[in-house]
mmCIF file of C-alpha atoms in Angstrom:
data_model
loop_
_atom_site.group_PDB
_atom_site.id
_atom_site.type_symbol
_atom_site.label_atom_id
_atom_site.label_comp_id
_atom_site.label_asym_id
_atom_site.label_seq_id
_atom_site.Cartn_x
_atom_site.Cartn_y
_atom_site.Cartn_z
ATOM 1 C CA UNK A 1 41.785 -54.390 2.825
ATOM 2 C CA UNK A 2 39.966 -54.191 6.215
ATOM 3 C CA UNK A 3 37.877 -57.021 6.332
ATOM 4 C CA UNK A 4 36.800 -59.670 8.924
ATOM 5 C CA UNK A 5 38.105 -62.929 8.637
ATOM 6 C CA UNK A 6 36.645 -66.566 9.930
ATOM 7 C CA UNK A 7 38.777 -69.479 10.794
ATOM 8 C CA UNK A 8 38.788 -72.291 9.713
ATOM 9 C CA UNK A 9 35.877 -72.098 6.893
ATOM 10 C CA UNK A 10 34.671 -75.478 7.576
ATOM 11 C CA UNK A 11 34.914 -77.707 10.986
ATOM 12 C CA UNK A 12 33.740 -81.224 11.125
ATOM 13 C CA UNK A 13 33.323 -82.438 14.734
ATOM 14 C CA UNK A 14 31.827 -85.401 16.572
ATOM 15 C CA UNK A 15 28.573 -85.439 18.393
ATOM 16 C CA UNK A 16 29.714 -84.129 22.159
ATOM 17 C CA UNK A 17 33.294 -83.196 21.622
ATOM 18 C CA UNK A 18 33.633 -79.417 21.991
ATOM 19 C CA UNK A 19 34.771 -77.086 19.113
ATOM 20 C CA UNK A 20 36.075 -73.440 18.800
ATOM 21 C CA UNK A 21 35.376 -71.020 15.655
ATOM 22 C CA UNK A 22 37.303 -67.643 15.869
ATOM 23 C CA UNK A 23 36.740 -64.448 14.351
ATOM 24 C CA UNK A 24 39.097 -61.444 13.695
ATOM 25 C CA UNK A 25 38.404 -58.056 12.058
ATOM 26 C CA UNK A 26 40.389 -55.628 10.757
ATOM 27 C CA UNK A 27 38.152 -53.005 10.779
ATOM 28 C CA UNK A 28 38.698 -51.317 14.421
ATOM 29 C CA UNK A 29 34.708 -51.931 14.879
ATOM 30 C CA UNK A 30 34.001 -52.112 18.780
ATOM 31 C CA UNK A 31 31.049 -54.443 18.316
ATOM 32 C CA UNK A 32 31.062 -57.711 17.281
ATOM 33 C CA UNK A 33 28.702 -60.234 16.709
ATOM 34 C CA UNK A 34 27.905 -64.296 16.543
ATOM 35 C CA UNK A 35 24.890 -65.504 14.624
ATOM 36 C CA UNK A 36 23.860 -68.722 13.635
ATOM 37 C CA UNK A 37 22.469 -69.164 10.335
ATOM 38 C CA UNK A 38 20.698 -72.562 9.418
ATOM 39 C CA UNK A 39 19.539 -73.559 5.818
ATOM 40 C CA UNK A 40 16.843 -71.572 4.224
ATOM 41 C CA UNK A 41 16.817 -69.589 6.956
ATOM 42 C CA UNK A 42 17.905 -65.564 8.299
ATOM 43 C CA UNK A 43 20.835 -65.403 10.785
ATOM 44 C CA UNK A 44 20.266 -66.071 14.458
ATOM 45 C CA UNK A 45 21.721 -63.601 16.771
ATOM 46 C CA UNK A 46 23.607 -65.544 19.348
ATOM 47 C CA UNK A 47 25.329 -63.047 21.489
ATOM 48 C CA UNK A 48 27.520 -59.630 20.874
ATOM 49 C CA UNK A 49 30.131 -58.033 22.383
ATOM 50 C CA UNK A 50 29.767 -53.951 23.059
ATOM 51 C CA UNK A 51 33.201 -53.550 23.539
ATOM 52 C CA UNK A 52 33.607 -55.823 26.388
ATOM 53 C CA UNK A 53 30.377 -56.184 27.429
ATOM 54 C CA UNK A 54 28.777 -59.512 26.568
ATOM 55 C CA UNK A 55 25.298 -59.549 25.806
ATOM 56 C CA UNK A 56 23.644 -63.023 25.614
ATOM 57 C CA UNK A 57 20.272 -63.432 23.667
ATOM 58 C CA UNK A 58 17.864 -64.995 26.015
ATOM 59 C CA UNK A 59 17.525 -67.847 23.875
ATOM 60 C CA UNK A 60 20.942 -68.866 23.153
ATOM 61 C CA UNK A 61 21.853 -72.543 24.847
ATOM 62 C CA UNK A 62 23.906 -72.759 27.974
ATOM 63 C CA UNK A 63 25.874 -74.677 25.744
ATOM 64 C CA UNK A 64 26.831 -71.824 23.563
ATOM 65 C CA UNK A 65 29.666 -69.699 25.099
ATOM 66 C CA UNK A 66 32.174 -66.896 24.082
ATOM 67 C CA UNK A 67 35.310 -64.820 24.456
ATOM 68 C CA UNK A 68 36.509 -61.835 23.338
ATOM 69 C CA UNK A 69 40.036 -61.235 24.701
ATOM 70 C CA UNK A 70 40.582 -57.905 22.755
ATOM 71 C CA UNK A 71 39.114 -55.729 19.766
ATOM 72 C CA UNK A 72 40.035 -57.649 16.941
ATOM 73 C CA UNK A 73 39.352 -61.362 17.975
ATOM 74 C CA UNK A 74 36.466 -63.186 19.347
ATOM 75 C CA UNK A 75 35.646 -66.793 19.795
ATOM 76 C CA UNK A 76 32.944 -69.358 19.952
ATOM 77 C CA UNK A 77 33.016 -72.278 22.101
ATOM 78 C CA UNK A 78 30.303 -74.800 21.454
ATOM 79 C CA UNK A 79 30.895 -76.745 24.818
ATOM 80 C CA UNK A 80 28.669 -80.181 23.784
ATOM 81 C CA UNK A 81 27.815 -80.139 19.964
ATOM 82 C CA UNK A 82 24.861 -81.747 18.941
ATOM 83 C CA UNK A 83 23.549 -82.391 15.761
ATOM 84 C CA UNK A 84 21.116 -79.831 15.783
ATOM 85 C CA UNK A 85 24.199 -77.558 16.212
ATOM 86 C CA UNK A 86 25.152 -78.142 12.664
ATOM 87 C CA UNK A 87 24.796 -74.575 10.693
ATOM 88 C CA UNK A 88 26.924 -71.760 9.589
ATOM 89 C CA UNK A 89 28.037 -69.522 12.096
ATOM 90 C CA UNK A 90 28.420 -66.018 11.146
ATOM 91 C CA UNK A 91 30.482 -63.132 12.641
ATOM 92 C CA UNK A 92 29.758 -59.356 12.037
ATOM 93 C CA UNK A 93 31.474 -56.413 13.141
ATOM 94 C CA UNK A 94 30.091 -52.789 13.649
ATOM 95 C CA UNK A 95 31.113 -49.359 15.079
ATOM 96 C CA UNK A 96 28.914 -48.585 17.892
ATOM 97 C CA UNK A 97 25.676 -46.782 16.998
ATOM 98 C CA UNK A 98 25.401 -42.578 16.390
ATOM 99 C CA UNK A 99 22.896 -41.096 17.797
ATOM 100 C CA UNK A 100 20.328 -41.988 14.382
ATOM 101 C CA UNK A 101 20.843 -45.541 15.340
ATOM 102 C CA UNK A 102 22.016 -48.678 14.012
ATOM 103 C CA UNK A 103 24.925 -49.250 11.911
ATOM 104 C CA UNK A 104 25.933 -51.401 9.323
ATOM 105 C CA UNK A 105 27.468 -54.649 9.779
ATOM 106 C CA UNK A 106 30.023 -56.353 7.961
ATOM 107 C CA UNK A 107 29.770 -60.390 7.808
ATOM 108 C CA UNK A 108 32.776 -62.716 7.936
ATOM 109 C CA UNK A 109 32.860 -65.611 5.035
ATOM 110 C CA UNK A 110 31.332 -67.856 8.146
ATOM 111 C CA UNK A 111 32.113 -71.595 8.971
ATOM 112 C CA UNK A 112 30.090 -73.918 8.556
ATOM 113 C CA UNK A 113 29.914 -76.765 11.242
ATOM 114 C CA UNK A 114 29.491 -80.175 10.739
ATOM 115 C CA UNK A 115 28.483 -82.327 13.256
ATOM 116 C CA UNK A 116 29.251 -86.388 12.644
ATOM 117 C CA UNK B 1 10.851 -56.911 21.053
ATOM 118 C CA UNK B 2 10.960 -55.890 17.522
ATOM 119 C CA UNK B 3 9.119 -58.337 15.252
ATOM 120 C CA UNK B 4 9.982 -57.850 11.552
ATOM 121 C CA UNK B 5 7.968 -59.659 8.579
ATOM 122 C CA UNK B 6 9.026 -59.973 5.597
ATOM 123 C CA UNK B 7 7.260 -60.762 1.559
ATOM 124 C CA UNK B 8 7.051 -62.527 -0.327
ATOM 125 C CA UNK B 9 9.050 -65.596 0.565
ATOM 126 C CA UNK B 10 9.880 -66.293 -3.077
ATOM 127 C CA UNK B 11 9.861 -64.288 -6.379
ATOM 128 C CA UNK B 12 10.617 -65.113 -9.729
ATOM 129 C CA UNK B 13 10.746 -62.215 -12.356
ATOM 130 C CA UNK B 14 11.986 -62.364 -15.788
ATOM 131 C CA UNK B 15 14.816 -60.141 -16.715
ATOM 132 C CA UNK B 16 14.417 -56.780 -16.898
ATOM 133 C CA UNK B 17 11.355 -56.717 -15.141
ATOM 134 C CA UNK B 18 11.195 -54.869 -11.436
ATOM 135 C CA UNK B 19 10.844 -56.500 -8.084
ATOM 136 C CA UNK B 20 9.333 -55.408 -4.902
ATOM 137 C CA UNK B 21 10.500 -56.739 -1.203
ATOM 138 C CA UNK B 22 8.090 -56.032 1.725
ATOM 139 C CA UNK B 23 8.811 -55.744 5.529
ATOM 140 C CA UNK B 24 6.544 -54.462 8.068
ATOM 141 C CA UNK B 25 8.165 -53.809 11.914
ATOM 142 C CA UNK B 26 6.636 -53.544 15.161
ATOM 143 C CA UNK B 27 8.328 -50.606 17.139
ATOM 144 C CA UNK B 28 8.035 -47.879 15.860
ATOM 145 C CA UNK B 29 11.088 -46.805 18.005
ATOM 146 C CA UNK B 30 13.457 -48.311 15.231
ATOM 147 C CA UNK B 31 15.175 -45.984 12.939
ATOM 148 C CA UNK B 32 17.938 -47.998 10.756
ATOM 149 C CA UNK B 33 16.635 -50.869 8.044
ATOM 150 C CA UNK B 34 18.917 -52.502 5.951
ATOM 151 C CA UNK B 35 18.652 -54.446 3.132
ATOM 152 C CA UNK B 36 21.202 -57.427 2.496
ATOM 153 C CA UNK B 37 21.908 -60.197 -0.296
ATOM 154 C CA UNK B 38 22.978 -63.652 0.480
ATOM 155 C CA UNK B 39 24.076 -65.392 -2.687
ATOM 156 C CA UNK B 40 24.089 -69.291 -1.958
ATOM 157 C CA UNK B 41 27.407 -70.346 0.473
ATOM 158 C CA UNK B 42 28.274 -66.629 1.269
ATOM 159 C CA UNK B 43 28.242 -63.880 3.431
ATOM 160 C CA UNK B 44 25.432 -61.622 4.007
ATOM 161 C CA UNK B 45 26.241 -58.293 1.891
ATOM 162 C CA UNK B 46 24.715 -55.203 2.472
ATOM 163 C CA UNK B 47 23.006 -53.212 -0.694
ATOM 164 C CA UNK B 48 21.642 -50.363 0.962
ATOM 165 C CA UNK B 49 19.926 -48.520 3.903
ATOM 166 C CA UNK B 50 17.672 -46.477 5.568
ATOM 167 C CA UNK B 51 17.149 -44.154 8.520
ATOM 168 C CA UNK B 52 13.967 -43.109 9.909
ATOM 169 C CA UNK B 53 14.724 -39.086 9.281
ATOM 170 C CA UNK B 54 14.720 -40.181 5.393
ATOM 171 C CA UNK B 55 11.625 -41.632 3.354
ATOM 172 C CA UNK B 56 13.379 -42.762 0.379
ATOM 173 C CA UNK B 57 16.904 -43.353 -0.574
ATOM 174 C CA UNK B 58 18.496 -45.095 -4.111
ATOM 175 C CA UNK B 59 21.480 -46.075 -5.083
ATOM 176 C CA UNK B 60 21.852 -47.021 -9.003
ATOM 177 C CA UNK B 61 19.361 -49.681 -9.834
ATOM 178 C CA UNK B 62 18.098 -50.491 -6.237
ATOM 179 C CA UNK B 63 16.085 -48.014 -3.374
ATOM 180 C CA UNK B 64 14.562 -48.093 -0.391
ATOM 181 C CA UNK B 65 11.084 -46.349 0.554
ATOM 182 C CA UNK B 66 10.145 -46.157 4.188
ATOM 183 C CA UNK B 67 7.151 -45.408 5.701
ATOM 184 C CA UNK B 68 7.208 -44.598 9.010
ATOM 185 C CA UNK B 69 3.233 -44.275 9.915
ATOM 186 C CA UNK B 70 2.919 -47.601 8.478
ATOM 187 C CA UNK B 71 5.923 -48.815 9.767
ATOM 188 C CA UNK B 72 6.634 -50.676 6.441
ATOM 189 C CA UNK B 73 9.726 -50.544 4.347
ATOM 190 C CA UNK B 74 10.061 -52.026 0.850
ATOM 191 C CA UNK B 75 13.412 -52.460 -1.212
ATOM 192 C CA UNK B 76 12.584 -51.830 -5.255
ATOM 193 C CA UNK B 77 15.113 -53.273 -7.716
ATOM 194 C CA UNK B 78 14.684 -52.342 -11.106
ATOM 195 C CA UNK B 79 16.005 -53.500 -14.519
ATOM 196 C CA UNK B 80 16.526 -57.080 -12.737
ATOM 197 C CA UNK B 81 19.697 -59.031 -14.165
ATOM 198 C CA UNK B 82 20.101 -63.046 -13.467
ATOM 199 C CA UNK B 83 22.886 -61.755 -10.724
ATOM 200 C CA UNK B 84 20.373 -60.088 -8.969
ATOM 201 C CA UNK B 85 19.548 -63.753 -8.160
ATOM 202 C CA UNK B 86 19.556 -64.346 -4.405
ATOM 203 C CA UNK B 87 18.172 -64.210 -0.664
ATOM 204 C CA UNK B 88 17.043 -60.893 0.171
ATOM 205 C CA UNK B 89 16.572 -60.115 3.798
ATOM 206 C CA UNK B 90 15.679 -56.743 5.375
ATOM 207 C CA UNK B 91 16.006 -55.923 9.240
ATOM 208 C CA UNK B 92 15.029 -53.281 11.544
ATOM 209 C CA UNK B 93 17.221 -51.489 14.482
ATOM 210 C CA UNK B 94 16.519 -49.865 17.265
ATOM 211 C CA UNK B 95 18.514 -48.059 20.088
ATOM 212 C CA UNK B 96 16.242 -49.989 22.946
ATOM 213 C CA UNK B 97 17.592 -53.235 22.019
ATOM 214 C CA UNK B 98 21.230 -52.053 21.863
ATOM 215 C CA UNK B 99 21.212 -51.287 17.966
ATOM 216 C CA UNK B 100 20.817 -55.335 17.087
ATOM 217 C CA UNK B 101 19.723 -55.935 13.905
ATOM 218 C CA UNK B 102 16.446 -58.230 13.648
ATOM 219 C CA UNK B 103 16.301 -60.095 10.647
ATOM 220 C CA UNK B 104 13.230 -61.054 8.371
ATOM 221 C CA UNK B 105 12.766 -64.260 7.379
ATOM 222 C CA UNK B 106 14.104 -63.808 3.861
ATOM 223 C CA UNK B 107 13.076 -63.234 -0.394
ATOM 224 C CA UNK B 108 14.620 -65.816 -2.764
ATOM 225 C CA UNK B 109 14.427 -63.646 -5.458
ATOM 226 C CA UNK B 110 15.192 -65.651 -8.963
ATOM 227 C CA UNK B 111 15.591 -63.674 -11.762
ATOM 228 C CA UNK B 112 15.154 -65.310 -15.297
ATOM 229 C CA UNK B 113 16.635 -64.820 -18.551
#
């Protein structure tokens, strides 16, 4: 089944030391997207990827970066994690939008970060 | 930017019984609103959706009104069943902003039997 897949489901990592969470999709979508998504709380657009264009969300840390080195896989690097970094992090995927707009997005399973 | 609101914060409805989900959005340049459910530790799912050439749209036991002179758009589930338990969140697209999806702040809905 097409589908987009997180790795790994759940990180622990240590105040400061940096951390990687990937994302690959099956689904051929040229878009894809990182959101953080705390407790209680809707999901946080970090940044997206329009095929390879980056777009970064104006508030989105410095400390928040990514990579996308082809369709199906994209990474986030959280350079410095702090404990206020600590959430589940949430890729989507979409086709590009038609001409009526938007799109739907399909959501990976997410990892959730810890942050000791 | 687009603003989207979202109400109640929490509902509880016994079984059976309906339940309405508000949003309101700010541009009225946005044409696609979806409606997902988040069931506790998973992904975001999406239920159904909208575009602004429509007014209405259902699917089974769940549909979508829009109101575009308002710029409000309400998701109506019906017959609720305890599964129906979850976070409900609506969003609102538009071509300006590159076709991102901005989120309301979320329904627990809690449905009981």
């Amino acid at each position: 089944d097409a589908m987009v897949i997180q790795n790994p489901r759940y990180q622990v990592t240590q105040f400061g030391k940096p951390v990687t969470l990937s994302c690959s999709q099956t689904l051929n979508h040229n878009v894809m997207y990182w959101y953080q998504q705390k407790s209680s709380q809707a999901p946080k657009l970090l940044f997206h990827y329009y095929d390879k264009d980056f777009n970064n969300e104006a508030d989105t840390p410095d400390n928040f970066q990514s990579r996308r080195p082809n369709t199906s896989f994209c990474f986030l690097d959280i350079r410095s994690p702090g404990l206020g970094d600590a959430a589940m992090y949430l890729c989507a995927t979409s086709k590009s939008g038609t001409s009526g707009g938007g799109n739907e997005q399909f959501f990976g399973p997410g990892t959730r970060l810890t942050v000791l | 930017g687009e603003n989207v609101e979202q109400h109640p914060s929490t509902l509880s409805v016994q079984e059976g019984d309906s339940a309405v989900i508000k949003c309101t959005y700010s541009d009225s340049a946005s044409n696609y609103f979806p409606w997902y459910k988040q069931e506790l530790g998973k992904r975001p799912q999406l239920i159904i959706d909208i575009r602004s050439n429509v007014g209405e749209k259902k699917d089974q036991r769940i549909a979508v009104t829009l109101n575009k002179t308002a710029k409000h758009f309400s998701l109506h589930i019906t017959e609720t069943q305890p599964e129906d338990s979850a976070v409900y969140f609506c969003a609102a697209s538009n071509r300006k902003y590159g076709n991102k999806l901005v989120f309301g702040a979320g329904t627990i809905l809690r449905v009981k039997s």
